[in-house]
Short mmCIF file of C-alpha atoms in Angstrom, two decimals:
data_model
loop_
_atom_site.label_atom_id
_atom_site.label_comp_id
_atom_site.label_asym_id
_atom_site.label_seq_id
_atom_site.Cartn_x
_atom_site.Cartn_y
_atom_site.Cartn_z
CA UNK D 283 140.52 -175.54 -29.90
CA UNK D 284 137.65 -178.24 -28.93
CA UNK D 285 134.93 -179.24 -30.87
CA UNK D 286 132.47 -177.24 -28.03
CA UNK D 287 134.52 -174.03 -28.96
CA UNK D 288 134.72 -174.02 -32.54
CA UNK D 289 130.75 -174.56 -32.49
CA UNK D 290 130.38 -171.22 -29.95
CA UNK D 291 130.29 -167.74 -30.44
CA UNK D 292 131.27 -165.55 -27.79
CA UNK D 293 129.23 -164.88 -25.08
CA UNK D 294 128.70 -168.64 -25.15
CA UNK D 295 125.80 -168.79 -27.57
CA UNK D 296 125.82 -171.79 -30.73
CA UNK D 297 127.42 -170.25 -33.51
CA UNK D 298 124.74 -169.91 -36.22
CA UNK D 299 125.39 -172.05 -39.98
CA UNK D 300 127.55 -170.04 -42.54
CA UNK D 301 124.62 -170.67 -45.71
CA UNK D 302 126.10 -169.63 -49.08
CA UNK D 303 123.35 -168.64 -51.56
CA UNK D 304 123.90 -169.22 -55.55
CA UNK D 305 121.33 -167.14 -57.35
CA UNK D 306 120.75 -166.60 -61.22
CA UNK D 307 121.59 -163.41 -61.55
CA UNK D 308 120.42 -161.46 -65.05
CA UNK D 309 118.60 -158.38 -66.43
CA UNK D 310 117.45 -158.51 -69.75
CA UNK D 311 117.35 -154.83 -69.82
CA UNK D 312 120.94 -154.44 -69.50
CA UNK D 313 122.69 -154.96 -73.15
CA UNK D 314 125.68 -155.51 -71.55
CA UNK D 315 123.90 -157.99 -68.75
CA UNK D 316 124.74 -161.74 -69.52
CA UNK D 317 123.12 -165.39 -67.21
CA UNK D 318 125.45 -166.30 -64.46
CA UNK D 319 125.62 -167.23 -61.10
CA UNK D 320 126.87 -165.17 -58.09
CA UNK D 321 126.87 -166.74 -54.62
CA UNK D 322 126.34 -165.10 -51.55
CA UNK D 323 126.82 -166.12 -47.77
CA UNK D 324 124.86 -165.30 -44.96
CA UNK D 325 124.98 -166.70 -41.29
CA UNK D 326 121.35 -168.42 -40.57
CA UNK D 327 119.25 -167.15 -38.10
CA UNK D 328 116.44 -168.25 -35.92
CA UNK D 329 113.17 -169.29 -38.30
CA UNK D 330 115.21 -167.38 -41.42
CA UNK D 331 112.77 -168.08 -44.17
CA UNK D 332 114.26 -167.83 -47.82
CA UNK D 333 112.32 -164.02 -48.03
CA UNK D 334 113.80 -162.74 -45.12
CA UNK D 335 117.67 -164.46 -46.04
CA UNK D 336 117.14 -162.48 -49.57
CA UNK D 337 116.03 -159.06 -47.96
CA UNK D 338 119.20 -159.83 -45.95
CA UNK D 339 121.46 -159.88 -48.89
CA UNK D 340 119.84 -157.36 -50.68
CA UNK D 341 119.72 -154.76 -47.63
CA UNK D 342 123.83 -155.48 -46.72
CA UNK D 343 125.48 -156.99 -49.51
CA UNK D 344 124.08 -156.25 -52.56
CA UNK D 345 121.10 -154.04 -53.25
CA UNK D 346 120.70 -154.56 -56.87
CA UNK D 347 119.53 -158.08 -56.13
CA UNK D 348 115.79 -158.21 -58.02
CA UNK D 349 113.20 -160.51 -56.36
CA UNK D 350 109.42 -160.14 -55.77
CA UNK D 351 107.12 -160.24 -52.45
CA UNK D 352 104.53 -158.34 -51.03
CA UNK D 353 102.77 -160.29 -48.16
CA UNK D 354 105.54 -162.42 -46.32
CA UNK D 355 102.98 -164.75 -45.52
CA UNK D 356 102.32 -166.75 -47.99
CA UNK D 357 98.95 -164.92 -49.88
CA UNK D 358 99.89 -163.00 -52.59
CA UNK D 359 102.07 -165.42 -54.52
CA UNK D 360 104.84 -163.20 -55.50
CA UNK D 361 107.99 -164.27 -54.46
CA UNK D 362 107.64 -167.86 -56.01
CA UNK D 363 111.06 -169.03 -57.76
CA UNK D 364 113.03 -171.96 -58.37
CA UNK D 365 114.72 -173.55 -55.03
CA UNK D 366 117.10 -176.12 -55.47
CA UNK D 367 115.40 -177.07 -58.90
CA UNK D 368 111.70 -177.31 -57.31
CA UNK D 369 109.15 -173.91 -57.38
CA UNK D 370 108.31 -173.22 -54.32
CA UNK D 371 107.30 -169.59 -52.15
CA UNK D 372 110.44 -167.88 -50.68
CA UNK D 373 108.37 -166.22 -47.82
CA UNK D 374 107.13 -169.91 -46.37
CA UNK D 375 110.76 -171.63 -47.26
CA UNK D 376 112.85 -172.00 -44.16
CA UNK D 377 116.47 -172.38 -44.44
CA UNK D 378 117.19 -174.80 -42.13
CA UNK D 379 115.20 -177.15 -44.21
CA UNK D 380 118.32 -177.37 -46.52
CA UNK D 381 122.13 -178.03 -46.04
CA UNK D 382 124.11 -174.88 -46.22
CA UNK D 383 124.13 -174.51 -50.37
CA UNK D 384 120.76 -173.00 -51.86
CA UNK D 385 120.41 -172.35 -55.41
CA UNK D 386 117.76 -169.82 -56.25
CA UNK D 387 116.45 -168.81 -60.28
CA UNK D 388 113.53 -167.41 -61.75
CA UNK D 389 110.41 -169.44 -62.59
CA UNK D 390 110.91 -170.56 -65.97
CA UNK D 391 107.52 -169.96 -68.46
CA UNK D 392 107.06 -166.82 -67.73
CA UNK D 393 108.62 -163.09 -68.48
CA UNK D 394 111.45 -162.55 -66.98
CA UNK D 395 111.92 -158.96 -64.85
CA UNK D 396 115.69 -159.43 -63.62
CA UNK D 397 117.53 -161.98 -61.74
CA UNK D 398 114.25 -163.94 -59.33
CA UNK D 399 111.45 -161.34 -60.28
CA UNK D 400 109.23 -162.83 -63.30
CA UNK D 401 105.94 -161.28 -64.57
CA UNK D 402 103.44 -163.85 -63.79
CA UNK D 403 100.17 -161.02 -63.60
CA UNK D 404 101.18 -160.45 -67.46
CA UNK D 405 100.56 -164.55 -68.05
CA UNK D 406 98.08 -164.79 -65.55
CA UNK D 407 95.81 -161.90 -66.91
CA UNK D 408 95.81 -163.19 -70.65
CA UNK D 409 94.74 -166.69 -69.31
CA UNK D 410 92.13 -165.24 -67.30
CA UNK D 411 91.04 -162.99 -69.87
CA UNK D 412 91.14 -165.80 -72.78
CA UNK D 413 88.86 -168.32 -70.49
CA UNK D 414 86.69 -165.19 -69.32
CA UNK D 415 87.28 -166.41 -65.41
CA UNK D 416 84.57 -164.18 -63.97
CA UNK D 417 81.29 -165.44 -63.51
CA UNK D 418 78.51 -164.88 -66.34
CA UNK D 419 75.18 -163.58 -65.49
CA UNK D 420 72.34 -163.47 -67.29
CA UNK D 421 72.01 -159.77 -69.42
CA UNK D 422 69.20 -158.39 -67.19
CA UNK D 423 69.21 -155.57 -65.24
CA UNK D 424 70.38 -155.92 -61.67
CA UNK D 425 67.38 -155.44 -58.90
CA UNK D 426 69.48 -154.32 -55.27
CA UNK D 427 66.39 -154.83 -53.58
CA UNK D 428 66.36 -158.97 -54.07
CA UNK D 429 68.90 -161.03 -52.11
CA UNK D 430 71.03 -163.26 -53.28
CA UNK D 431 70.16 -166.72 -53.82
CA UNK D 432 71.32 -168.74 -50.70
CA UNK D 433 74.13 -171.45 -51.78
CA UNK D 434 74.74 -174.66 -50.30
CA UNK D 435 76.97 -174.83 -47.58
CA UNK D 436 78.52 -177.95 -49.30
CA UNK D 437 78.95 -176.62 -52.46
CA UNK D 438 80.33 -173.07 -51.06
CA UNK D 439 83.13 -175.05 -49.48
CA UNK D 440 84.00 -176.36 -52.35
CA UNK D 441 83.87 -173.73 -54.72
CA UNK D 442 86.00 -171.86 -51.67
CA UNK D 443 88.64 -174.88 -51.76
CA UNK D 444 89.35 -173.80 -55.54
CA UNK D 445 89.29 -169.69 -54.96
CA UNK D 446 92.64 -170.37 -52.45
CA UNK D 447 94.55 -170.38 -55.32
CA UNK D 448 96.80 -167.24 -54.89
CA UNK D 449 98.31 -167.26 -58.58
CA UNK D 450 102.17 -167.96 -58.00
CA UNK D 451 102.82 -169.52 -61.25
CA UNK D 452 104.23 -172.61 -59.26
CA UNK D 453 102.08 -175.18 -60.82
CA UNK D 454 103.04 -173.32 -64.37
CA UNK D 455 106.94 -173.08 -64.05
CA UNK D 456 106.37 -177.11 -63.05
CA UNK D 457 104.06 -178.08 -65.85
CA UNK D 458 106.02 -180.01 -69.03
CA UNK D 459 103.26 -179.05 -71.11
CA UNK D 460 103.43 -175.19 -69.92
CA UNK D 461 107.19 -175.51 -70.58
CA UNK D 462 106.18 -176.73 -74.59
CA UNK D 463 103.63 -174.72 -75.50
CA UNK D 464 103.31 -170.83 -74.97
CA UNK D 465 99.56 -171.31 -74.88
CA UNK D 466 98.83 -173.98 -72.75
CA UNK D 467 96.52 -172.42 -70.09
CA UNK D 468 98.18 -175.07 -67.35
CA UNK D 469 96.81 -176.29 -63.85
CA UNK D 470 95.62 -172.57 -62.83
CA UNK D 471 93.77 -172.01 -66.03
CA UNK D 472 91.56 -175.77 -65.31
CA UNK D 473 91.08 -175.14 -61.65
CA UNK D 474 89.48 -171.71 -62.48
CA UNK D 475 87.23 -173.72 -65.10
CA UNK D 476 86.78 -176.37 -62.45
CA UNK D 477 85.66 -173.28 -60.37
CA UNK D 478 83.04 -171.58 -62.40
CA UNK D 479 81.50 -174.98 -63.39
CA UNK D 480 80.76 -175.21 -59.84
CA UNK D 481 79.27 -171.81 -59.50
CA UNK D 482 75.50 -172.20 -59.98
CA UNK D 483 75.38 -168.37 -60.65
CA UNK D 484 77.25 -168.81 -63.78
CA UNK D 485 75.01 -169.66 -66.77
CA UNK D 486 77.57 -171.37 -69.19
CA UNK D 487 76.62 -174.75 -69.98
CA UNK D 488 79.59 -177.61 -70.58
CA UNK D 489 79.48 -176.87 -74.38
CA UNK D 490 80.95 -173.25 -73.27
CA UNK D 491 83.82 -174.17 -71.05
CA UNK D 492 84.66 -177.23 -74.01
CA UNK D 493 85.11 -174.39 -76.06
CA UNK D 494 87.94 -172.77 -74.13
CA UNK D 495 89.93 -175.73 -72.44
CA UNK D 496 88.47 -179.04 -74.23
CA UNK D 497 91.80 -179.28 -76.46
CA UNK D 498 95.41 -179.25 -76.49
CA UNK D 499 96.07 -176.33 -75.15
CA UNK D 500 93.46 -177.37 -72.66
CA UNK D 501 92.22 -180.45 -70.53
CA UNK D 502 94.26 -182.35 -73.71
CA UNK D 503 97.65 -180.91 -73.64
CA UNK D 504 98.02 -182.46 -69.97
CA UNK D 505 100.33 -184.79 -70.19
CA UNK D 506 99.61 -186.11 -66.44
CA UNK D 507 103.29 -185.84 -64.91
CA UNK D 508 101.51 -184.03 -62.30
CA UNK D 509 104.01 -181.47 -61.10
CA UNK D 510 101.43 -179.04 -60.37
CA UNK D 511 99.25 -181.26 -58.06
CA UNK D 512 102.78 -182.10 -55.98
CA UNK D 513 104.14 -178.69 -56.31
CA UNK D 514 100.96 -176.30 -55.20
CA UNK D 515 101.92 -174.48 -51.89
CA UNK D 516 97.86 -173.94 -51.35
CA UNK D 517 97.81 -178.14 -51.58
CA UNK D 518 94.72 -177.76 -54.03
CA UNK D 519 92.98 -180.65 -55.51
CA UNK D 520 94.38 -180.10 -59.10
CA UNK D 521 94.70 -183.47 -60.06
CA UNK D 522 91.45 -184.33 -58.82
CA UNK D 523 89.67 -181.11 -60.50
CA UNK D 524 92.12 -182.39 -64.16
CA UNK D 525 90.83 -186.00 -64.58
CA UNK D 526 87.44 -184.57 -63.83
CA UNK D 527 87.54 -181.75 -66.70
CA UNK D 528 89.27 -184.13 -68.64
CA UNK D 529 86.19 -186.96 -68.64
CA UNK D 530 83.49 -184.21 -68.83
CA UNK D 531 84.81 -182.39 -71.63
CA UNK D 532 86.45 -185.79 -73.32
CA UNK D 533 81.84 -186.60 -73.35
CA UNK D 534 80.99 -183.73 -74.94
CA UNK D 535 83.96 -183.94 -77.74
CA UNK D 536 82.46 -187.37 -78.96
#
């Protein structure tokens, strides 16, 4: 058989790449469910993202496979997992970015649901709720019949650039620090700091945000590997928005 033949399926159309999937598979609610790895293979198709090669397994070959999404495109953050090593989100993840072995696991840091899904909302709602990421008004009663204040366009585009953040845990699962200490708010925590400092309608002063992030398990427990800043799949300015906390609160601690 030729080289031309071997490479065609009938009907004379390219045969598609055999991929073989290894994924971490484990439920922690199952006594009798121990770590290990079971591979998979799946012929590649046309623009097959990671998402859709998953919902492939899981639909045909094995429908207890556990994994997260919700948008497909890239939004909500959920299907975020370990590829090859590297965090990264399944539903914007092509295939034929990689040769024809994949190795999927869970994003380390957080709770673990079964096999890919993790609980990052859990994580991400005590950060949010510790660092009170919500802007702070003063306490006076609210008058609907005044406008609000008109905002630079400048400074709305920035405080926008920080608000893409879509909370995928990416930035945590590659943080050293994150992986050290159970309360280090990581990369997501600072940029929502870096956010609100921005926000002229929010009335804490410096002193206030030094209080929640200007330690170690803060602006100081950065140890400035920088996975976060190379890992983001929004590309936001996190090591910019660090080293800036970082001087500004490193002021006020003196």
């Amino acid at each position: 058989m030729s080289d031309v033949q071997k490479n065609t399926a009938p009907g004379g159309q390219p045969r598609q790449r055999m991929l073989t999937f290894h994924i971490l598979r484990y439920n922690p609610q199952d006594p009798d469910s121990k770590p290990h790895m079971q591979s998979y293979q799946l012929e590649e198709t046309e623009g097959m993202t990671l998402f859709l090669a998953l919902s492939e397994i899981r639909e045909h070959q094995d429908p207890t496979l556990q994994y997260d999404f919700v948008c497909r495109a890239g939004i909500c953050g959920s299907c975020s997992m370990l590829i090859n090593g590297r965090p990264g989100l399944a539903c914007r993840t092509l295939t034929k970015n990689f040769e024809g072995d994949i190795t999927l696991a869970p994003l380390p840091v957080f709770e673990l649901i079964g096999d890919l899904s993790v609980n990052t909302g859990k994580w991400m709602r005590g950060m949010s709720e510790r660092l009170e990421t919500w802007v702070h008004t003063k306490e006076e009663e609210i008058d609907l019949s005044k406008t609000e204040a008109r905002m630079n366009p400048e400074l709305a585009e920035q405080i926008y650039e920080l608000d893409r953040c879509v909370e995928c845990g990416s930035c945590v699962a590659a943080c050293g620090t994150a992986q050290m200490r159970r309360d280090f708010v990581g990369a997501v925590g600072m940029n929502k700091i870096a956010r609100f400092r921005l926000d002229p309608r929010d009335v804490r002063t410096d002193d206030d945000f030094y209080e929640v992030v200007g330690d170690d398990s803060g602006v100081f427990g950065c140890m400035s590997l920088l996975g976060c800043h190379d890992i983001c799949p929004k590309e936001l300015p996190l090591q910019t928005q660090i080293a800036f906390l970082r001087r500004k609160m490193a002021t006020i601690g003196k």
